[in-house]
GROMACS .gro file of C-alpha atoms in nm:
model
  427
    1MET     CA    1  -0.392  -8.338  -7.459
    2ALA     CA    2  -0.123  -8.082  -7.386
    3THR     CA    3  -0.123  -7.934  -7.036
    4SER     CA    4  -0.132  -7.557  -6.993
    5PRO     CA    5   0.196  -7.398  -6.879
    6THR     CA    6   0.232  -7.337  -6.507
    7LEU     CA    7   0.313  -7.002  -6.349
    8THR     CA    8   0.675  -7.116  -6.312
    9ASP     CA    9   0.687  -7.218  -6.682
   10ARG     CA   10   0.556  -6.876  -6.786
   11THR     CA   11   0.812  -6.704  -6.562
   12GLN     CA   12   1.100  -6.903  -6.712
   13HIS     CA   13   0.976  -6.820  -7.063
   14ALA     CA   14   0.959  -6.450  -6.974
   15LEU     CA   15   1.312  -6.469  -6.829
   16GLY     CA   16   1.440  -6.613  -7.156
   17GLU     CA   17   1.275  -6.332  -7.354
   18THR     CA   18   1.424  -6.069  -7.124
   19LEU     CA   19   1.774  -6.211  -7.152
   20SER     CA   20   1.746  -6.231  -7.532
   21GLY     CA   21   1.633  -5.868  -7.549
   22ARG     CA   22   1.281  -5.943  -7.679
   23ARG     CA   23   1.110  -5.812  -7.365
   24HIS     CA   24   1.160  -5.455  -7.239
   25GLY     CA   25   1.041  -5.211  -6.972
   26ILE     CA   26   0.867  -5.312  -6.652
   27ARG     CA   27   0.757  -5.639  -6.815
   28SER     CA   28   1.123  -5.738  -6.841
   29LEU     CA   29   1.193  -5.671  -6.472
   30LEU     CA   30   0.907  -5.852  -6.299
   31PRO     CA   31   1.010  -6.208  -6.400
   32LEU     CA   32   1.361  -6.135  -6.266
   33MET     CA   33   1.231  -6.042  -5.922
   34GLY     CA   34   1.227  -6.330  -5.678
   35PRO     CA   35   1.556  -6.469  -5.539
   36ALA     CA   36   1.670  -6.153  -5.358
   37VAL     CA   37   1.315  -6.083  -5.234
   38VAL     CA   38   1.302  -6.435  -5.084
   39ALA     CA   39   1.649  -6.395  -4.932
   40SER     CA   40   1.555  -6.054  -4.790
   41VAL     CA   41   1.306  -6.226  -4.559
   42ALA     CA   42   1.603  -6.337  -4.349
   43TYR     CA   43   1.673  -5.970  -4.278
   44VAL     CA   44   1.328  -5.887  -4.141
   45ASP     CA   45   1.267  -6.197  -3.930
   46PRO     CA   46   1.155  -6.195  -3.561
   47GLY     CA   47   1.521  -6.212  -3.453
   48ASN     CA   48   1.559  -5.867  -3.606
   49TYR     CA   49   1.255  -5.751  -3.412
   50VAL     CA   50   1.409  -5.859  -3.080
   51ALA     CA   51   1.755  -5.714  -3.152
   52ASN     CA   52   1.616  -5.390  -3.293
   53ILE     CA   53   1.365  -5.340  -3.009
   54GLN     CA   54   1.634  -5.392  -2.751
   55ALA     CA   55   1.872  -5.159  -2.936
   56GLY     CA   56   1.611  -4.881  -2.960
   57ALA     CA   57   1.470  -4.925  -2.608
   58ARG     CA   58   1.811  -4.926  -2.439
   59TYR     CA   59   2.012  -4.685  -2.651
   60GLY     CA   60   1.766  -4.484  -2.858
   61TYR     CA   61   1.912  -4.412  -3.203
   62ALA     CA   62   2.275  -4.474  -3.101
   63LEU     CA   63   2.310  -4.815  -3.269
   64LEU     CA   64   2.144  -4.727  -3.598
   65TRP     CA   65   2.488  -4.719  -3.761
   66VAL     CA   66   2.528  -5.092  -3.686
   67VAL     CA   67   2.206  -5.163  -3.877
   68VAL     CA   68   2.334  -4.960  -4.174
   69VAL     CA   69   2.677  -5.131  -4.177
   70ALA     CA   70   2.523  -5.476  -4.135
   71ASN     CA   71   2.285  -5.409  -4.425
   72LEU     CA   72   2.569  -5.299  -4.655
   73ILE     CA   73   2.760  -5.617  -4.566
   74ALA     CA   74   2.444  -5.819  -4.638
   75MET     CA   75   2.401  -5.654  -4.979
   76PHE     CA   76   2.756  -5.740  -5.079
   77PHE     CA   77   2.750  -6.104  -4.974
   78GLN     CA   78   2.399  -6.173  -5.107
   79ALA     CA   79   2.504  -6.028  -5.443
   80GLN     CA   80   2.813  -6.252  -5.445
   81ALA     CA   81   2.606  -6.558  -5.350
   82ALA     CA   82   2.359  -6.489  -5.633
   83ARG     CA   83   2.648  -6.434  -5.874
   84LEU     CA   84   2.797  -6.771  -5.777
   85GLY     CA   85   2.473  -6.955  -5.854
   86ILE     CA   86   2.422  -6.774  -6.186
   87VAL     CA   87   2.777  -6.827  -6.314
   88THR     CA   88   2.838  -7.185  -6.200
   89GLY     CA   89   2.485  -7.331  -6.198
   90ARG     CA   90   2.566  -7.472  -5.853
   91ASN     CA   91   2.513  -7.347  -5.499
   92LEU     CA   92   2.764  -7.264  -5.226
   93ALA     CA   93   2.707  -7.582  -5.026
   94GLU     CA   94   2.763  -7.805  -5.335
   95LEU     CA   95   3.081  -7.620  -5.431
   96SER     CA   96   3.206  -7.639  -5.072
   97ARG     CA   97   3.162  -8.018  -5.074
   98ASP     CA   98   3.373  -8.038  -5.393
   99ARG     CA   99   3.647  -7.813  -5.258
  100PHE     CA  100   3.703  -7.942  -4.904
  101SER     CA  101   3.775  -8.280  -4.748
  102THR     CA  102   3.494  -8.493  -4.606
  103PRO     CA  103   3.571  -8.416  -4.238
  104VAL     CA  104   3.580  -8.041  -4.311
  105THR     CA  105   3.260  -8.063  -4.514
  106MET     CA  106   3.082  -8.251  -4.236
  107ALA     CA  107   3.197  -7.993  -3.978
  108MET     CA  108   3.072  -7.711  -4.201
  109TRP     CA  109   2.738  -7.888  -4.242
  110LEU     CA  110   2.693  -7.941  -3.867
  111LEU     CA  111   2.779  -7.578  -3.787
  112THR     CA  112   2.541  -7.458  -4.055
  113GLU     CA  113   2.265  -7.684  -3.925
  114ALA     CA  114   2.322  -7.539  -3.575
  115ALA     CA  115   2.284  -7.192  -3.724
  116ALA     CA  116   1.967  -7.306  -3.903
  117MET     CA  117   1.817  -7.426  -3.575
  118ALA     CA  118   1.912  -7.097  -3.404
  119THR     CA  119   1.747  -6.916  -3.694
  120ASP     CA  120   1.432  -7.122  -3.671
  121LEU     CA  121   1.414  -7.066  -3.295
  122ALA     CA  122   1.389  -6.690  -3.348
  123GLU     CA  123   1.158  -6.708  -3.648
  124PHE     CA  124   0.919  -6.972  -3.522
  125ILE     CA  125   0.881  -6.841  -3.165
  126GLY     CA  126   0.861  -6.481  -3.283
  127GLY     CA  127   0.580  -6.558  -3.526
  128ALA     CA  128   0.402  -6.764  -3.261
  129VAL     CA  129   0.424  -6.473  -3.015
  130GLY     CA  130   0.257  -6.250  -3.273
  131LEU     CA  131  -0.015  -6.505  -3.341
  132SER     CA  132  -0.083  -6.573  -2.973
  133LEU     CA  133  -0.115  -6.203  -2.892
  134LEU     CA  134  -0.328  -6.135  -3.199
  135LEU     CA  135  -0.572  -6.422  -3.134
  136HIS     CA  136  -0.544  -6.419  -2.752
  137VAL     CA  137  -0.436  -6.784  -2.733
  138GLY     CA  138  -0.155  -6.959  -2.547
  139LEU     CA  139   0.198  -6.953  -2.688
  140LEU     CA  140   0.204  -7.331  -2.743
  141VAL     CA  141  -0.123  -7.303  -2.941
  142GLY     CA  142   0.031  -7.022  -3.145
  143MET     CA  143   0.340  -7.234  -3.213
  144SER     CA  144   0.134  -7.533  -3.322
  145THR     CA  145  -0.073  -7.314  -3.555
  146MET     CA  146   0.243  -7.162  -3.700
  147GLY     CA  147   0.378  -7.510  -3.770
  148VAL     CA  148   0.064  -7.616  -3.959
  149LEU     CA  149   0.055  -7.291  -4.163
  150THR     CA  150   0.421  -7.330  -4.257
  151LEU     CA  151   0.375  -7.688  -4.376
  152LEU     CA  152   0.071  -7.594  -4.586
  153LEU     CA  153   0.258  -7.312  -4.759
  154LEU     CA  154   0.570  -7.524  -4.815
  155ASN     CA  155   0.359  -7.766  -5.018
  156MET     CA  156   0.335  -7.493  -5.282
  157GLN     CA  157   0.691  -7.585  -5.386
  158LYS     CA  158   0.538  -7.878  -5.574
  159ARG     CA  159   0.406  -7.625  -5.827
  160GLY     CA  160   0.752  -7.480  -5.896
  161PHE     CA  161   0.940  -7.185  -5.756
  162ARG     CA  162   0.711  -6.899  -5.862
  163PRO     CA  163   0.393  -6.947  -5.651
  164LEU     CA  164   0.588  -6.958  -5.323
  165GLU     CA  165   0.798  -6.659  -5.432
  166ILE     CA  166   0.480  -6.458  -5.481
  167VAL     CA  167   0.345  -6.557  -5.138
  168ILE     CA  168   0.674  -6.461  -4.972
  169ALA     CA  169   0.686  -6.132  -5.164
  170GLY     CA  170   0.334  -6.057  -5.039
  171LEU     CA  171   0.441  -6.119  -4.679
  172VAL     CA  172   0.746  -5.896  -4.723
  173ALA     CA  173   0.518  -5.624  -4.862
  174ALA     CA  174   0.293  -5.660  -4.555
  175ILE     CA  175   0.592  -5.614  -4.322
  176SER     CA  176   0.717  -5.311  -4.517
  177ILE     CA  177   0.377  -5.140  -4.532
  178SER     CA  178   0.324  -5.209  -4.161
  179TYR     CA  179   0.643  -5.029  -4.065
  180LEU     CA  180   0.570  -4.743  -4.298
  181GLY     CA  181   0.247  -4.705  -4.099
  182GLU     CA  182   0.439  -4.726  -3.769
  183LEU     CA  183   0.672  -4.444  -3.878
  184LEU     CA  184   0.373  -4.226  -3.959
  185ILE     CA  185   0.242  -4.284  -3.607
  186ALA     CA  186   0.564  -4.286  -3.400
  187PRO     CA  187   0.730  -3.952  -3.317
  188ALA     CA  188   1.090  -3.939  -3.439
  189ASP     CA  189   1.379  -3.694  -3.429
  190TRP     CA  190   1.485  -3.729  -3.794
  191GLY     CA  191   1.798  -3.520  -3.747
  192ALA     CA  192   1.918  -3.758  -3.476
  193VAL     CA  193   1.818  -4.057  -3.690
  194LEU     CA  194   2.033  -3.933  -3.977
  195TYR     CA  195   2.326  -3.849  -3.746
  196HIS     CA  196   2.337  -4.188  -3.571
  197SER     CA  197   2.291  -4.372  -3.902
  198VAL     CA  198   2.635  -4.254  -4.018
  199VAL     CA  199   2.829  -4.175  -3.698
  200PRO     CA  200   2.950  -4.487  -3.510
  201SER     CA  201   2.918  -4.500  -3.132
  202ILE     CA  202   2.910  -4.769  -2.864
  203PRO     CA  203   2.746  -4.623  -2.552
  204ASP     CA  204   2.879  -4.884  -2.308
  205PRO     CA  205   3.045  -5.230  -2.305
  206ALA     CA  206   2.708  -5.407  -2.281
  207ALA     CA  207   2.617  -5.260  -2.620
  208ILE     CA  208   2.875  -5.493  -2.779
  209THR     CA  209   2.641  -5.792  -2.731
  210LEU     CA  210   2.360  -5.599  -2.898
  211CYS     CA  211   2.590  -5.496  -3.183
  212ILE     CA  212   2.673  -5.862  -3.242
  213GLY     CA  213   2.304  -5.950  -3.218
  214LEU     CA  214   2.220  -5.681  -3.474
  215VAL     CA  215   2.485  -5.814  -3.714
  216GLY     CA  216   2.376  -6.174  -3.655
  217ALA     CA  217   2.013  -6.080  -3.707
  218THR     CA  218   2.090  -5.890  -4.028
  219VAL     CA  219   2.358  -6.091  -4.212
  220MET     CA  220   2.221  -6.444  -4.205
  221PRO     CA  221   2.437  -6.751  -4.285
  222HIS     CA  222   2.148  -6.958  -4.427
  223ALA     CA  223   2.042  -6.673  -4.658
  224ILE     CA  224   2.384  -6.682  -4.830
  225TYR     CA  225   2.350  -7.053  -4.902
  226LEU     CA  226   1.987  -7.019  -5.010
  227HIS     CA  227   2.044  -6.726  -5.246
  228SER     CA  228   2.311  -6.915  -5.440
  229SER     CA  229   2.059  -7.198  -5.482
  230LEU     CA  230   1.767  -6.977  -5.588
  231THR     CA  231   1.966  -6.841  -5.883
  232GLN     CA  232   2.141  -7.157  -5.999
  233ASN     CA  233   1.870  -7.314  -6.215
  234ARG     CA  234   1.623  -7.032  -6.257
  235VAL     CA  235   1.677  -7.006  -6.631
  236VAL     CA  236   1.903  -7.177  -6.886
  237LEU     CA  237   2.199  -6.950  -6.967
  238HIS     CA  238   2.375  -7.027  -7.294
  239ASN     CA  239   2.684  -6.805  -7.284
  240ASP     CA  240   2.881  -6.553  -7.080
  241THR     CA  241   2.691  -6.262  -7.232
  242GLU     CA  242   2.365  -6.393  -7.088
  243ARG     CA  243   2.536  -6.470  -6.757
  244ALA     CA  244   2.673  -6.115  -6.735
  245ARG     CA  245   2.329  -5.972  -6.811
  246MET     CA  246   2.169  -6.195  -6.547
  247VAL     CA  247   2.432  -6.089  -6.290
  248ARG     CA  248   2.354  -5.721  -6.357
  249PHE     CA  249   1.982  -5.783  -6.313
  250SER     CA  250   2.051  -5.981  -5.996
  251ASN     CA  251   2.266  -5.703  -5.847
  252ARG     CA  252   1.987  -5.451  -5.901
  253GLU     CA  253   1.735  -5.681  -5.737
  254VAL     CA  254   1.966  -5.732  -5.437
  255VAL     CA  255   2.007  -5.356  -5.391
  256PHE     CA  256   1.631  -5.302  -5.420
  257ALA     CA  257   1.523  -5.588  -5.190
  258LEU     CA  258   1.783  -5.531  -4.920
  259THR     CA  259   1.736  -5.155  -4.921
  260ILE     CA  260   1.372  -5.219  -4.833
  261ALA     CA  261   1.479  -5.467  -4.565
  262GLY     CA  262   1.735  -5.223  -4.428
  263LEU     CA  263   1.480  -4.943  -4.405
  264VAL     CA  264   1.240  -5.176  -4.222
  265ASN     CA  265   1.515  -5.260  -3.971
  266MET     CA  266   1.592  -4.893  -3.917
  267ALA     CA  267   1.221  -4.825  -3.873
  268MET     CA  268   1.209  -5.093  -3.600
  269VAL     CA  269   1.487  -4.918  -3.408
  270VAL     CA  270   1.324  -4.577  -3.456
  271MET     CA  271   0.991  -4.710  -3.327
  272ALA     CA  272   1.159  -4.884  -3.029
  273ALA     CA  273   1.340  -4.558  -2.947
  274CYS     CA  274   0.998  -4.432  -2.834
  275PHE     CA  275   1.050  -4.661  -2.532
  276HIS     CA  276   1.388  -4.509  -2.451
  277GLY     CA  277   1.402  -4.316  -2.124
  278ASN     CA  278   1.083  -4.365  -1.925
  279HIS     CA  279   1.009  -4.688  -2.110
  280ALA     CA  280   1.366  -4.817  -2.143
  281GLU     CA  281   1.269  -5.144  -1.969
  282ILE     CA  282   1.055  -5.240  -2.271
  283ASP     CA  283   1.287  -5.473  -2.457
  284SER     CA  284   1.069  -5.776  -2.543
  285LEU     CA  285   0.811  -5.849  -2.812
  286GLU     CA  286   0.528  -5.879  -2.561
  287GLY     CA  287   0.642  -5.570  -2.371
  288ALA     CA  288   0.660  -5.369  -2.692
  289TYR     CA  289   0.306  -5.471  -2.786
  290HIS     CA  290   0.154  -5.395  -2.445
  291THR     CA  291   0.329  -5.057  -2.425
  292LEU     CA  292   0.246  -4.946  -2.778
  293THR     CA  293  -0.127  -4.919  -2.705
  294PRO     CA  294  -0.104  -4.650  -2.435
  295LEU     CA  295   0.201  -4.488  -2.596
  296LEU     CA  296   0.103  -4.471  -2.966
  297GLY     CA  297  -0.251  -4.612  -2.978
  298ARG     CA  298  -0.418  -4.946  -3.053
  299ALA     CA  299  -0.359  -4.911  -3.428
  300ALA     CA  300   0.019  -4.906  -3.377
  301ALA     CA  301   0.003  -5.216  -3.155
  302LEU     CA  302  -0.215  -5.405  -3.404
  303ILE     CA  303   0.012  -5.313  -3.697
  304PHE     CA  304   0.308  -5.439  -3.494
  305LEU     CA  305   0.143  -5.778  -3.438
  306ILE     CA  306   0.042  -5.819  -3.803
  307SER     CA  307   0.396  -5.742  -3.919
  308LEU     CA  308   0.542  -5.980  -3.659
  309LEU     CA  309   0.314  -6.263  -3.773
  310ALA     CA  310   0.401  -6.201  -4.140
  311SER     CA  311   0.768  -6.194  -4.046
  312GLY     CA  312   0.757  -6.521  -3.852
  313LEU     CA  313   0.560  -6.705  -4.118
  314SER     CA  314   0.771  -6.593  -4.414
  315SER     CA  315   1.104  -6.642  -4.240
  316SER     CA  316   1.005  -6.992  -4.124
  317LEU     CA  317   0.934  -7.082  -4.486
  318VAL     CA  318   1.269  -6.945  -4.600
  319ALA     CA  319   1.464  -7.112  -4.317
  320THR     CA  320   1.317  -7.453  -4.404
  321MET     CA  321   1.397  -7.403  -4.773
  322ALA     CA  322   1.754  -7.306  -4.679
  323GLY     CA  323   1.788  -7.613  -4.456
  324GLN     CA  324   1.702  -7.840  -4.748
  325VAL     CA  325   1.959  -7.666  -4.968
  326VAL     CA  326   2.230  -7.696  -4.702
  327MET     CA  327   2.166  -8.064  -4.633
  328GLN     CA  328   2.150  -8.164  -5.000
  329GLY     CA  329   2.453  -7.955  -5.087
  330PHE     CA  330   2.687  -8.067  -4.808
  331VAL     CA  331   2.590  -8.433  -4.762
  332GLY     CA  332   2.405  -8.510  -5.083
  333PHE     CA  333   2.066  -8.626  -4.956
  334ARG     CA  334   1.723  -8.484  -4.880
  335ILE     CA  335   1.457  -8.566  -4.627
  336PRO     CA  336   1.084  -8.499  -4.667
  337ILE     CA  337   1.010  -8.133  -4.604
  338TRP     CA  338   0.760  -8.210  -4.327
  339ILE     CA  339   1.019  -8.412  -4.133
  340ARG     CA  340   1.269  -8.128  -4.156
  341ARG     CA  341   1.004  -7.881  -4.041
  342LEU     CA  342   0.920  -8.094  -3.739
  343VAL     CA  343   1.286  -8.143  -3.643
  344THR     CA  344   1.368  -7.771  -3.663
  345MET     CA  345   1.054  -7.682  -3.462
  346LEU     CA  346   1.149  -7.916  -3.176
  347PRO     CA  347   1.405  -7.686  -3.004
  348SER     CA  348   1.145  -7.407  -2.996
  349PHE     CA  349   0.892  -7.626  -2.814
  350ILE     CA  350   1.165  -7.739  -2.570
  351VAL     CA  351   1.263  -7.378  -2.492
  352ILE     CA  352   0.901  -7.284  -2.418
  353ALA     CA  353   0.823  -7.604  -2.226
  354LEU     CA  354   1.125  -7.545  -1.999
  355GLY     CA  355   1.002  -7.196  -1.921
  356ALA     CA  356   1.305  -7.019  -2.068
  357ASN     CA  357   1.295  -6.643  -2.121
  358VAL     CA  358   1.175  -6.601  -2.480
  359THR     CA  359   1.345  -6.266  -2.543
  360SER     CA  360   1.683  -6.383  -2.410
  361ALA     CA  361   1.660  -6.704  -2.616
  362LEU     CA  362   1.582  -6.505  -2.930
  363LEU     CA  363   1.863  -6.253  -2.875
  364TRP     CA  364   2.122  -6.521  -2.805
  365SER     CA  365   2.009  -6.715  -3.110
  366GLN     CA  366   2.116  -6.411  -3.312
  367VAL     CA  367   2.454  -6.409  -3.138
  368VAL     CA  368   2.499  -6.776  -3.236
  369LEU     CA  369   2.427  -6.679  -3.596
  370SER     CA  370   2.691  -6.408  -3.583
  371PHE     CA  371   2.954  -6.658  -3.464
  372VAL     CA  372   2.873  -6.899  -3.748
  373LEU     CA  373   2.851  -6.618  -4.006
  374PRO     CA  374   3.226  -6.593  -4.093
  375LEU     CA  375   3.217  -6.955  -4.216
  376PRO     CA  376   2.998  -6.901  -4.528
  377MET     CA  377   3.147  -6.554  -4.579
  378ILE     CA  378   3.506  -6.681  -4.599
  379THR     CA  379   3.403  -6.988  -4.804
  380LEU     CA  380   3.216  -6.767  -5.052
  381LEU     CA  381   3.521  -6.542  -5.093
  382MET     CA  382   3.755  -6.838  -5.148
  383ILE     CA  383   3.535  -6.990  -5.418
  384SER     CA  384   3.448  -6.656  -5.583
  385ARG     CA  385   3.821  -6.585  -5.615
  386ASP     CA  386   3.889  -6.919  -5.792
  387ARG     CA  387   3.926  -6.872  -6.168
  388ARG     CA  388   3.870  -7.244  -6.228
  389VAL     CA  389   3.519  -7.207  -6.082
  390MET     CA  390   3.420  -6.854  -6.181
  391GLY     CA  391   3.616  -6.799  -6.503
  392ARG     CA  392   3.611  -6.436  -6.610
  393PHE     CA  393   3.356  -6.365  -6.334
  394ARG     CA  394   3.608  -6.426  -6.055
  395MET     CA  395   3.633  -6.167  -5.780
  396ASN     CA  396   3.908  -5.911  -5.837
  397GLY     CA  397   4.169  -5.813  -5.582
  398ARG     CA  398   4.015  -5.480  -5.484
  399THR     CA  399   3.677  -5.638  -5.417
  400LEU     CA  400   3.844  -5.915  -5.216
  401VAL     CA  401   4.014  -5.656  -4.990
  402MET     CA  402   3.682  -5.480  -4.928
  403ALA     CA  403   3.510  -5.813  -4.853
  404SER     CA  404   3.792  -5.915  -4.616
  405ILE     CA  405   3.739  -5.593  -4.417
  406MET     CA  406   3.373  -5.685  -4.379
  407VAL     CA  407   3.462  -6.033  -4.252
  408ALA     CA  408   3.714  -5.879  -4.013
  409PHE     CA  409   3.445  -5.643  -3.875
  410VAL     CA  410   3.217  -5.937  -3.789
  411SER     CA  411   3.507  -6.140  -3.648
  412ILE     CA  412   3.631  -5.854  -3.425
  413LEU     CA  413   3.284  -5.818  -3.275
  414ASN     CA  414   3.278  -6.192  -3.205
  415VAL     CA  415   3.621  -6.193  -3.043
  416THR     CA  416   3.525  -5.894  -2.829
  417LEU     CA  417   3.222  -6.082  -2.696
  418LEU     CA  418   3.439  -6.387  -2.619
  419LEU     CA  419   3.683  -6.168  -2.427
  420GLN     CA  420   3.394  -6.012  -2.236
  421THR     CA  421   3.256  -6.355  -2.149
  422ALA     CA  422   3.603  -6.466  -2.028
  423GLY     CA  423   3.626  -6.157  -1.808
  424LEU     CA  424   3.919  -6.010  -2.000
  425LEU     CA  425   3.715  -5.707  -2.105
  426PRO     CA  426   3.447  -5.518  -1.907
  427ALA     CA  427   3.096  -5.655  -1.973
   0.00000   0.00000   0.00000
């Protein structure tokens, strides 16, 4: 007896009909939505919450321009990563292993794994903070619950890519709707918001660390690797015409998904700017929650917790998926998903057990991400420029120049922080 097609099977069939031109309108777009939405979770994770709250509480709207620039950089590199997977049918980690020597590949893998652990530290602890405050339980209980929930949801991968995509999309929608509600509650000077979104300023040398944290929290190394994997085998492409059509669809999805993520990040800063001045000391997740109730009401505080929990849960799922892609791509083997989840959770439990400051740990995890970020960015540019790999889809010279400026921007911020740490610049 024939088995009924799964949700993933039906999605792949719909994708084929869209690419062949037999499906039109909104019905043609829905099956294409997925990879960029999943990747966008990396841009609204708890690390973003910490960096954005600190930016708004300390400097008001002044660092909004960093969020805008970081989001534009993210759009570009996520689109290029998706393009790579569509055109080659392989992901960035696999292509890196083919291109570089074994020692270089191993070094890239270890650095990327370090970034993955830094990512998971922010996502896992941030979600656990939201859960512990929401349910009034201890942080370790919240972390353990988060771990169980993540493992249960990851098991959905056994049914194909579509069910988990829908769950993640639902969590992203919850985060977005939550911050729309926060903006309706929080008072904002929209003229100042617009001005600081487009006019760069760095109020003092200490803001450099926050700028790097904002970039690290927004442009995520593991999301670049994951996005190239999510698009590589989504549907069978028979010729360059279908590949070009899929790339166009992918670019639109990236713009849509990351515009939503960017607006959520800006909304976080705008909400945190309510703490600026008399409440400038509020720069932690717990502090933000406890201050929101008297400042904006219990509804605002509850919405904040719900969005934080959705953020931590969805980003933990995505980080674990990315870790599997990175390990299989660079070194060619996989481990059971539950073992990987336990290993990446371990640093978070150690940080809490040692009594470390949660907010500082989360912010510095984002700085670590920013230092690792140039690695996948430069690798992606090198491979995307190679005609032997990309054929007629290779990156042109003008686009390469623009991308190089983006890499330089991230690298200059990193070097500035190193000089500050060495005492060669004021900190």
